mmCIF file of C-alpha atoms and ligand atoms in Angstrom:
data_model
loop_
_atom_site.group_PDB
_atom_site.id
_atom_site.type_symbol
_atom_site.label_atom_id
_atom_site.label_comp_id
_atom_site.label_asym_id
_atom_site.label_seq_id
_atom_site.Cartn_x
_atom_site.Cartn_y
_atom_site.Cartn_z
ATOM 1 C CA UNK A 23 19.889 25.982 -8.212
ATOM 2 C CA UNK A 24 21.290 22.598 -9.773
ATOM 3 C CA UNK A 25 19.480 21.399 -12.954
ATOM 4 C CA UNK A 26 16.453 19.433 -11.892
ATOM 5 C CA UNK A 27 17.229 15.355 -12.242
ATOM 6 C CA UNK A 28 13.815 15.185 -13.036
ATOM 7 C CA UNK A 29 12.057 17.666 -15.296
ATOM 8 C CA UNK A 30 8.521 17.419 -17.145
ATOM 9 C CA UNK A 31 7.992 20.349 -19.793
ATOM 10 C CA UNK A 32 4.449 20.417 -21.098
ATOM 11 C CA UNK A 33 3.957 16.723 -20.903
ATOM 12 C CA UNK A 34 1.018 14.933 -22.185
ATOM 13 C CA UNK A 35 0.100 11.767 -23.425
ATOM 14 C CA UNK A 36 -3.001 10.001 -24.413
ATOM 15 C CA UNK A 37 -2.397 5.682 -24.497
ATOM 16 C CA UNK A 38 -3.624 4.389 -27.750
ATOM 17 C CA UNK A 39 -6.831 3.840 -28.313
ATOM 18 C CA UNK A 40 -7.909 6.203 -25.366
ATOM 19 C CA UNK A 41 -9.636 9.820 -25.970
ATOM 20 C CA UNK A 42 -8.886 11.636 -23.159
ATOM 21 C CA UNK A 43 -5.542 12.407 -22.583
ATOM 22 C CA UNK A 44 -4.025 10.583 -18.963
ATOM 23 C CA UNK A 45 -1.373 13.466 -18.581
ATOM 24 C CA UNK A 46 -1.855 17.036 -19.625
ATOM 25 C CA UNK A 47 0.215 19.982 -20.178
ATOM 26 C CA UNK A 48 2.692 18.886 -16.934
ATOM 27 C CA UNK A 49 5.170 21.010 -15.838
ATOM 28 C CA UNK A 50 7.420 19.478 -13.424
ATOM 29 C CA UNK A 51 10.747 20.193 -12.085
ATOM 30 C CA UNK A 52 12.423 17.555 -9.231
ATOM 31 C CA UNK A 53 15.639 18.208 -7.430
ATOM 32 C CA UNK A 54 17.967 15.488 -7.050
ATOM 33 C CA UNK A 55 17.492 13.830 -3.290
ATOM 34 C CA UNK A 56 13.724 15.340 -3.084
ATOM 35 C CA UNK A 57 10.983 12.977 -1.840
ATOM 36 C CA UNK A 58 7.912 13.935 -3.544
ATOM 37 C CA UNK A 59 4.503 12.396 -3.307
ATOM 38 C CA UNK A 60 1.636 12.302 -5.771
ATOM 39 C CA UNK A 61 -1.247 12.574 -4.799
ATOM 40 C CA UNK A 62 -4.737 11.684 -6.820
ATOM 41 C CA UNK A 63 -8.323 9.934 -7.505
ATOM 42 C CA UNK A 64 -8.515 6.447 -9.406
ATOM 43 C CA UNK A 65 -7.187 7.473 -12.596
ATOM 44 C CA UNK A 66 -5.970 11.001 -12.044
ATOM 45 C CA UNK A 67 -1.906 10.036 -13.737
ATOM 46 C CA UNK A 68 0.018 8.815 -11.184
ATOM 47 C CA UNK A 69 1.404 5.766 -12.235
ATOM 48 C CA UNK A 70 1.128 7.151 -16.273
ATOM 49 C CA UNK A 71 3.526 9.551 -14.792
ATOM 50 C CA UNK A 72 5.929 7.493 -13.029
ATOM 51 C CA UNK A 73 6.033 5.472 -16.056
ATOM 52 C CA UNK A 74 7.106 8.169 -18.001
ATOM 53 C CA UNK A 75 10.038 8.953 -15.335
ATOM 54 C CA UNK A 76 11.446 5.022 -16.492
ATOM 55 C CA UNK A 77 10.664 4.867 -20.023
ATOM 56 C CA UNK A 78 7.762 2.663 -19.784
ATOM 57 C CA UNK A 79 5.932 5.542 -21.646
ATOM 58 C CA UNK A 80 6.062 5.945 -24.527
ATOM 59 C CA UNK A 81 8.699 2.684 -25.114
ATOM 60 C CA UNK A 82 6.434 -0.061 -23.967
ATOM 61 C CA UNK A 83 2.738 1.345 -23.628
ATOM 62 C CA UNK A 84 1.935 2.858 -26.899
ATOM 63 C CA UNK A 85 0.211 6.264 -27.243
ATOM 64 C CA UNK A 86 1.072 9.550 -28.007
ATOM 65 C CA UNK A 87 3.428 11.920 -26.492
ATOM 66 C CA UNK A 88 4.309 15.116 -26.691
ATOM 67 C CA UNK A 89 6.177 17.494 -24.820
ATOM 68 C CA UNK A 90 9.847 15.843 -23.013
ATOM 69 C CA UNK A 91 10.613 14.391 -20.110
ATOM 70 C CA UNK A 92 14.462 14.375 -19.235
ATOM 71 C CA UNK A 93 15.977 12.430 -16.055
ATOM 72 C CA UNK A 94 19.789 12.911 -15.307
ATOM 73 C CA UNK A 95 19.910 14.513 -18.519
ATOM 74 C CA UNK A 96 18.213 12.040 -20.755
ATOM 75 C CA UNK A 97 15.307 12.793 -23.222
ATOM 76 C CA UNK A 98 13.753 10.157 -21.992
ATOM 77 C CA UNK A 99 11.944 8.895 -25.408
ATOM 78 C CA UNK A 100 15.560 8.897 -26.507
ATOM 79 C CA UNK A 101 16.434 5.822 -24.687
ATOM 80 C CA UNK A 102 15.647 1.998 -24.079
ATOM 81 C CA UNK A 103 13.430 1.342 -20.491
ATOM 82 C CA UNK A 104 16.678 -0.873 -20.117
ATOM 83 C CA UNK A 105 18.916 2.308 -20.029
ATOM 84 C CA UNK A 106 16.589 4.180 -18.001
ATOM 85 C CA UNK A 107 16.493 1.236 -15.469
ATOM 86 C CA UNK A 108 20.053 2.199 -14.393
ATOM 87 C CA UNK A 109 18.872 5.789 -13.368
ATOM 88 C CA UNK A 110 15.064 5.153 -12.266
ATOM 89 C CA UNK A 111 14.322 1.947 -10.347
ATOM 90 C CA UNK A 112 10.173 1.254 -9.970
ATOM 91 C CA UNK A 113 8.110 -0.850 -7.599
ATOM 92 C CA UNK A 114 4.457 -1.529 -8.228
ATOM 93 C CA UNK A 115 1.852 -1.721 -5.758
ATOM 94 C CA UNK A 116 1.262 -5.800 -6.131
ATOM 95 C CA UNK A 117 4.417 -7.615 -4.944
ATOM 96 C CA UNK A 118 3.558 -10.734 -6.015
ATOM 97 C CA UNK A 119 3.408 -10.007 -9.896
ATOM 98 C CA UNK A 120 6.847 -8.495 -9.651
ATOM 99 C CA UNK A 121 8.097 -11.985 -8.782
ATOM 100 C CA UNK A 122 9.390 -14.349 -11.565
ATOM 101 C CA UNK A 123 12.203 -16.277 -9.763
ATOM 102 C CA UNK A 124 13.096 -19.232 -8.158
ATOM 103 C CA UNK A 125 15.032 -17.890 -5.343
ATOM 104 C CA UNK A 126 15.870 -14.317 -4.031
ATOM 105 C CA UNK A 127 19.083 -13.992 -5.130
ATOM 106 C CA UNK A 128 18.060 -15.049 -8.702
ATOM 107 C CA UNK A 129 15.129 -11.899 -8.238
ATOM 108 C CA UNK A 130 17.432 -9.533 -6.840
ATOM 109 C CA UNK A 131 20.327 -10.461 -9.958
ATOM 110 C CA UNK A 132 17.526 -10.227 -12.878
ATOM 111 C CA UNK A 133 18.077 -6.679 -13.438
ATOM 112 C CA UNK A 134 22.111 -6.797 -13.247
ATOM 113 C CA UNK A 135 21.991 -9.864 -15.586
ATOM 114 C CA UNK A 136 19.713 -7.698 -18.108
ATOM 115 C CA UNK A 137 22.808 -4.846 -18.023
ATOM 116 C CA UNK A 138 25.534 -6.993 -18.126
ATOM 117 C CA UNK A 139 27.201 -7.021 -14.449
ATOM 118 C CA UNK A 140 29.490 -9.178 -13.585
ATOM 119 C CA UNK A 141 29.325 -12.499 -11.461
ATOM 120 C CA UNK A 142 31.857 -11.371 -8.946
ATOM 121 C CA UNK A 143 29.782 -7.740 -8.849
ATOM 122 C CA UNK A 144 26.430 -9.469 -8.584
ATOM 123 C CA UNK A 145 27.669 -11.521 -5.493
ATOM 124 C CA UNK A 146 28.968 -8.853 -3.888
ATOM 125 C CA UNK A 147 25.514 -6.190 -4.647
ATOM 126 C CA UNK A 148 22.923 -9.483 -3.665
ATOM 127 C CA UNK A 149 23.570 -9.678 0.079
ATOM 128 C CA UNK A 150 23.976 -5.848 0.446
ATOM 129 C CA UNK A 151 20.889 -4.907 -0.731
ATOM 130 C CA UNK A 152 18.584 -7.752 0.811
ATOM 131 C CA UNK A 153 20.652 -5.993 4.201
ATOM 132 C CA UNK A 154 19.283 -2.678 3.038
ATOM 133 C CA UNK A 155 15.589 -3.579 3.085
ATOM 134 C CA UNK A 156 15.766 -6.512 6.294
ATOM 135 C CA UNK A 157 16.383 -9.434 4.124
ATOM 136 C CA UNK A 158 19.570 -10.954 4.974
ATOM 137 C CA UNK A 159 19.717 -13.898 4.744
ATOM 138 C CA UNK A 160 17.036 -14.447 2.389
ATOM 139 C CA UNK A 161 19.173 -15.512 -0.172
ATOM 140 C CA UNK A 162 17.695 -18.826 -1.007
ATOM 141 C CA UNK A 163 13.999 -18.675 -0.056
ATOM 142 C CA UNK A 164 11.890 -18.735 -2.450
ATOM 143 C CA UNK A 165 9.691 -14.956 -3.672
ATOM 144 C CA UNK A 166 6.477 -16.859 -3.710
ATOM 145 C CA UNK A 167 6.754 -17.980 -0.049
ATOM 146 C CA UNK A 168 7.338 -14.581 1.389
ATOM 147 C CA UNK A 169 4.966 -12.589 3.335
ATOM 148 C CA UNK A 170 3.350 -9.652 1.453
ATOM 149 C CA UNK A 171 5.645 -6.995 3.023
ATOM 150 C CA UNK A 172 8.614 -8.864 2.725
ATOM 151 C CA UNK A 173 8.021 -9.383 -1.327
ATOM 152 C CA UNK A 174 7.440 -5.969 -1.724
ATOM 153 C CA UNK A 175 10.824 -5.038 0.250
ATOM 154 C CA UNK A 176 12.532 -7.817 -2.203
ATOM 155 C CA UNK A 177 11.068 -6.082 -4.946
ATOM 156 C CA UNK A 178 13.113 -2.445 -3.195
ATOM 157 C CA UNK A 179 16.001 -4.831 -3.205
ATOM 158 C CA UNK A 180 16.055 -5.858 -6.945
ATOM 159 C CA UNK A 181 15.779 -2.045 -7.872
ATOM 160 C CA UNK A 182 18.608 -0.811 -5.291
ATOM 161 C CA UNK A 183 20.840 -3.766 -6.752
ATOM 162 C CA UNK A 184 20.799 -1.195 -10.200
ATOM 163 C CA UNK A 185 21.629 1.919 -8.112
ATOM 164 C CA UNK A 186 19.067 3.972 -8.883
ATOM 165 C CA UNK A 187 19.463 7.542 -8.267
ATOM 166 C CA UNK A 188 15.362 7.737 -8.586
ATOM 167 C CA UNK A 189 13.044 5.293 -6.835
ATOM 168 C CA UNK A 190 9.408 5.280 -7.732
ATOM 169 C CA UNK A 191 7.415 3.643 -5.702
ATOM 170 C CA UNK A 192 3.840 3.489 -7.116
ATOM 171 C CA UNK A 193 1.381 2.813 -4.059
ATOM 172 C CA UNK A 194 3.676 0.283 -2.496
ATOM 173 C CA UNK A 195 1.887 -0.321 0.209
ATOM 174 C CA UNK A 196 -1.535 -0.991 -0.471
ATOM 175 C CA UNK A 197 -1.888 -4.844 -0.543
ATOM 176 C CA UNK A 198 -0.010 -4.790 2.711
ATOM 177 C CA UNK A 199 -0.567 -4.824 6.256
ATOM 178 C CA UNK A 200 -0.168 -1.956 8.831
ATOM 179 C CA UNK A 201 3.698 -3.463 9.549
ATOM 180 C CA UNK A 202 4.492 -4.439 5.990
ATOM 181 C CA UNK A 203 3.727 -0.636 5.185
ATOM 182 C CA UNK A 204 5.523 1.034 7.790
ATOM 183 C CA UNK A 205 8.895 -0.860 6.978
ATOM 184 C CA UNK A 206 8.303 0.178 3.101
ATOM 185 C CA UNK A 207 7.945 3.696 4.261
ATOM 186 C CA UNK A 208 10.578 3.339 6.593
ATOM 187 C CA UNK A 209 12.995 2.115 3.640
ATOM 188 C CA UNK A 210 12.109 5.110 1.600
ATOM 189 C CA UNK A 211 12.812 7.437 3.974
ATOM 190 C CA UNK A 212 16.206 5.828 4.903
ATOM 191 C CA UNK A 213 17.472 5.867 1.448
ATOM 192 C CA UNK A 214 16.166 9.325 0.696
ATOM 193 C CA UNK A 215 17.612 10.698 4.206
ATOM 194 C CA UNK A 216 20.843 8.539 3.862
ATOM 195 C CA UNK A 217 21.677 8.245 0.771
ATOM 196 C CA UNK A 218 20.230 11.295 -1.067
ATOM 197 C CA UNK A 219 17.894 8.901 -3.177
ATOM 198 C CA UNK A 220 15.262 10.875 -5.391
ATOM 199 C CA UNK A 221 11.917 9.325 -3.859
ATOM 200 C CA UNK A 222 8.599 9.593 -5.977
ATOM 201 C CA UNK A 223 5.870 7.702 -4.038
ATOM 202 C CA UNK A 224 2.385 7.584 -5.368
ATOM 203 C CA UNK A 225 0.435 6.987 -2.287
ATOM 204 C CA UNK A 226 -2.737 7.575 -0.890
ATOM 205 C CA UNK A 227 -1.969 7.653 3.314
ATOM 206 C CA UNK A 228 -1.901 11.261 3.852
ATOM 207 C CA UNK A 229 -0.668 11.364 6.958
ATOM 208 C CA UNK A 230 2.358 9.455 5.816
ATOM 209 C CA UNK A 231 2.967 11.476 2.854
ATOM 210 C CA UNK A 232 2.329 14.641 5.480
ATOM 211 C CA UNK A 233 5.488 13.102 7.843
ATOM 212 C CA UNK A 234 8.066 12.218 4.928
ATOM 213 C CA UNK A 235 7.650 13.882 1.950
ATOM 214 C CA UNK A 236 9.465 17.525 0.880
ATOM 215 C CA UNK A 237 7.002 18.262 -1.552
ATOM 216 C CA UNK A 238 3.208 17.168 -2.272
ATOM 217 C CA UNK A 239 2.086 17.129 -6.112
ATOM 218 C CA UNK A 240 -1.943 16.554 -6.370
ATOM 219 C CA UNK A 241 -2.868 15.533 -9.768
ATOM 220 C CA UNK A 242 -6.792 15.530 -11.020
ATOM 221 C CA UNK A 243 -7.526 14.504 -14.340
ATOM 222 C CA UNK A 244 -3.977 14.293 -15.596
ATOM 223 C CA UNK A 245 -3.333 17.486 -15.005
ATOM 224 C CA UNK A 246 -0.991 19.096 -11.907
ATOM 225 C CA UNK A 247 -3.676 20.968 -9.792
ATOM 226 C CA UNK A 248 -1.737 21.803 -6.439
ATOM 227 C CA UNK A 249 2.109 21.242 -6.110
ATOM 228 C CA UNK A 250 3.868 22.608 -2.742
ATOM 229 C CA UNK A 251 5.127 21.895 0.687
ATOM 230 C CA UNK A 252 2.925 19.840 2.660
ATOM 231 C CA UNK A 253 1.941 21.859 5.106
ATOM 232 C CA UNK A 254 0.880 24.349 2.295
ATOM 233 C CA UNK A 255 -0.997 21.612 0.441
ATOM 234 C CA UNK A 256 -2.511 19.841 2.814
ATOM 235 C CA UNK A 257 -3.908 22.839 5.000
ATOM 236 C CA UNK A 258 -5.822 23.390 1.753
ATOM 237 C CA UNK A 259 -9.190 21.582 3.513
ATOM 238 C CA UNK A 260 -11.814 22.966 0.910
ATOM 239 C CA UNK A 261 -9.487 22.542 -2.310
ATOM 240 C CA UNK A 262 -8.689 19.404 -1.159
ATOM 241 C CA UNK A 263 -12.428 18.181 -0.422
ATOM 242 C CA UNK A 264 -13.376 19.731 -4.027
ATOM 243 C CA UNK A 265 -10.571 17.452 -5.624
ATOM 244 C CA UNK A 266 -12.438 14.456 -3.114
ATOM 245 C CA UNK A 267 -8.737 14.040 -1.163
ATOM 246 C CA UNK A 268 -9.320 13.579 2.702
ATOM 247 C CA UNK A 269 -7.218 16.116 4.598
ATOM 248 C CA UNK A 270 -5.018 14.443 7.288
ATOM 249 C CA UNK A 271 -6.778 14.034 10.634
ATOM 250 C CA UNK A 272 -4.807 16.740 12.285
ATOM 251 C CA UNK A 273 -5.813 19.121 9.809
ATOM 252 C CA UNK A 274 -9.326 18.307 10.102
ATOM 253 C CA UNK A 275 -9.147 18.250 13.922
ATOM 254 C CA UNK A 276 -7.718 21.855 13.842
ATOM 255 C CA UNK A 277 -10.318 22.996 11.216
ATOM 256 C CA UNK A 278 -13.110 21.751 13.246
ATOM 257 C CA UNK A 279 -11.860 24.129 16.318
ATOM 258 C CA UNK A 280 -11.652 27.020 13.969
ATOM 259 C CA UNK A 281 -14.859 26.991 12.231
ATOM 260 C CA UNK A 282 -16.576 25.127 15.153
ATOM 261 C CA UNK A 283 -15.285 26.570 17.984
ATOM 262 C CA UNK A 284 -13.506 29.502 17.180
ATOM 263 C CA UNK A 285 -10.897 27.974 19.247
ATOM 264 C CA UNK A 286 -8.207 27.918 16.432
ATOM 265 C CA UNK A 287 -6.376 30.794 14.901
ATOM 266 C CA UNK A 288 -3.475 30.431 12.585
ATOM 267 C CA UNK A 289 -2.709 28.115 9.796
ATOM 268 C CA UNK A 290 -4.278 24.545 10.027
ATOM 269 C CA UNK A 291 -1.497 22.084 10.932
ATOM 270 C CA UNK A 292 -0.825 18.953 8.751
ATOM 271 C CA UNK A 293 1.204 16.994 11.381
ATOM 272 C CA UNK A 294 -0.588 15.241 14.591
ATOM 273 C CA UNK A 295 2.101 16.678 17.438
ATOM 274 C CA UNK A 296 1.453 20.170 15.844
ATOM 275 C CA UNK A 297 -2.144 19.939 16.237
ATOM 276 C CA UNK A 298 -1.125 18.777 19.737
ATOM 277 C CA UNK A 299 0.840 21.796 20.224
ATOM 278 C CA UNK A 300 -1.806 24.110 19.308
ATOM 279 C CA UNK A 301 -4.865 22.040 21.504
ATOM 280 C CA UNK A 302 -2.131 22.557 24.442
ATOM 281 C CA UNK A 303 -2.191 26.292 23.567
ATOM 282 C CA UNK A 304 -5.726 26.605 23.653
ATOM 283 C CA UNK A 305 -6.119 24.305 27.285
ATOM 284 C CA UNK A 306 -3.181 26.899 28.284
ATOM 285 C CA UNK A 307 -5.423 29.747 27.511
ATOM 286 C CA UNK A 308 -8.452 28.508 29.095
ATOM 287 C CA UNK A 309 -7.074 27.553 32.447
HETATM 288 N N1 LIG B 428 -2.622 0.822 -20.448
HETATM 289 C C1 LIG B 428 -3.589 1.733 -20.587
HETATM 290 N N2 LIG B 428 -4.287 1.866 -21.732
HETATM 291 C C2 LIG B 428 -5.258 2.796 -21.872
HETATM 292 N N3 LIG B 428 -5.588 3.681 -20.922
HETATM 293 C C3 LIG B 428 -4.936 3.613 -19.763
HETATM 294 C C4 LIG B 428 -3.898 2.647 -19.522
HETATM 295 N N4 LIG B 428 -3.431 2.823 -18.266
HETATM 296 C C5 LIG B 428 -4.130 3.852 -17.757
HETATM 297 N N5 LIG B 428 -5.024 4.337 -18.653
HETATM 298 C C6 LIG B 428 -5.929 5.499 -18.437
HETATM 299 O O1 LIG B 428 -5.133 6.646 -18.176
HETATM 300 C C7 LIG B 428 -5.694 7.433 -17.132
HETATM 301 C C8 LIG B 428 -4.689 7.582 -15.994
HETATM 302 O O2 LIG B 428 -4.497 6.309 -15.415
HETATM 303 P P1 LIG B 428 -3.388 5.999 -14.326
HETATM 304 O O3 LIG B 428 -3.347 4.518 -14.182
HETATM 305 O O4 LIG B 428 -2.139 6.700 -14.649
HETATM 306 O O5 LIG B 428 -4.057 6.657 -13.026
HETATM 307 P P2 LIG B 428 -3.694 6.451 -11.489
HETATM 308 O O6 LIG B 428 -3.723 7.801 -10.886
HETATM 309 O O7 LIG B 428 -2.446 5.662 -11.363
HETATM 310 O O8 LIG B 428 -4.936 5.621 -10.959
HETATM 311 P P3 LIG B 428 -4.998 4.502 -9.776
HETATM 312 O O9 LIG B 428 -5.128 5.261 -8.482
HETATM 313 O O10 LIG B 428 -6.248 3.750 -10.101
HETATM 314 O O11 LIG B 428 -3.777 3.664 -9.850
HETATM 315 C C9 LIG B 428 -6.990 6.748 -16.728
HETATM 316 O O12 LIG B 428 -8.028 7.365 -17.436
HETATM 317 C C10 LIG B 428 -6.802 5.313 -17.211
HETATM 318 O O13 LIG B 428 -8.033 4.729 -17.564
HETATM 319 MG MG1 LIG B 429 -1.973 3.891 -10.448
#
């Protein structure tokens, strides 16, 4: 197998100030063009360890590190948050804060102007990108007068304009609305799917992260406590109710027929058609 483009060896770090340690002891290898989502309580890591993946930690938020964390190749403590913006583009869950310009265009440029790109470049990346995430067009509105969900795919925009072979999304789509989310998670997928993006979402819809991602990390008090396939991890009802994580509906659903009704045999299904599949099965069997 390739080197990972993403690899955590024996990470922790405690933030100044702070005790307890936010990450502990993670080991974590990502394949380039993997979607992986992390999953956790309040407080479990998630976005201390998606600001580790750009820099953020240790650079900007002070603490103490120890262990490395390399993307594309790069000992991460090794280089400037500016550097590591070229590889690892991040979006926060509150659109609005990530706003600071007058117009779109102006958003989407900010990072290119911070790296040097040229005018020509930046006029030809601006309307590309705003096409990538349903903004074209959008050119001169102005950030503050978008809808949630369209902020938050601006936000996509200004990170894609630095071609970002990792996108971390950090519970994008919690301040929006059942529309504004889907498009965000339709995005992700598109550019993971399409264009072999790394995706690291930090998101707590686990029937989403069930449907899209490749891989399912569950963290619980900084440290790594189940990493695998979804349908391995989420099938995991009681681990997952110890750790307080809901189960996706399906997986409940099927659960209850097992235990309940002694209907269900076979591993628990993560996925809503596959619990279908399985109910159809068991009407099948009782005709
Ligand atoms: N800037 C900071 N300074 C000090 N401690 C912090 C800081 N940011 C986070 N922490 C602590 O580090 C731990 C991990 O926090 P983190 O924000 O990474 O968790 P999270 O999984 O993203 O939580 P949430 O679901 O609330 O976003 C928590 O104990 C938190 O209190
Ligand atoms: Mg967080």
């Amino acid at each position: 197998m390739s080197d990972p483009i993403i690899a955590f060896e024996d990470v922790s770090f405690t933030y100044a100030g702070s005790e307890t340690p936010a990450l502990s002891n993670i080991d974590l290898a990502i394949s380039e063009g993997e979607y992986v989502a992390i999953l956790g309580l309040n407080g479990a890591g998630k976005t201390t360890l998606g600001l580790c993946v750009n820099g953020v930690v240790p650079h900007m938020l002070g603490g103490e590190l120890t262990g490395e964390v390399r993307v594309a190749g790069l000992n991460v403590a090794d280089y400037a948050v500016r550097e590591m913006a070229k590889v690892v583009g991040i979006v926060f869950d509150n659109p609005e804060f990530q706003m600071s310009q007058l117009t779109v265009a102006e958003e989407v440029a900010l990072g290119m102007e911070n790296t040097g790109v040229s005018y020509a470049e930046m006029r030809r990346v601006i309307p590309e990108v705003l096409a990538q995430v349903g903004l074209a067009g959008f050119e001169e509105r102005t950030p503050l007068g978008l809808s949630g969900g369209q902020q938050q795919r601006l936000a996509i925009a200004a990170v894609l304009a630095m071609k970002p072979r990792v996108l971390v999304l950090d519970e994008p789509t919690s301040n929006l609305d059942p529309v504004g989310k889907q498009d965000v998670f339709e995005i992700a997928e598109r550019l993971n799917r399409e264009q072999g993006m790394t995706v690291i979402i930090a998101e707590h819809e686990v029937e989403v992260v069930a449907r899209y991602a490749d891989r399912i990390v569950v963290l619980d008090q900084g440290r790594v406590v189940l990493n695998g396939p979804p349908k391995d991890v989420l099938s995991q009802v009681e681990r997952l109710t110890e750790l307080h994580l809901r189960p996706p509906q399906a997986t409940r659903i099927a659960e209850l027929l097992r235990d309940e009704h002694h209907l269900w045999d076979g591993p628990l299904p993560v996925l809503a058609e596959d619990a279908a599949t399985g109910i159809e099965a068991i009407l099948g069997r009782s005709a």
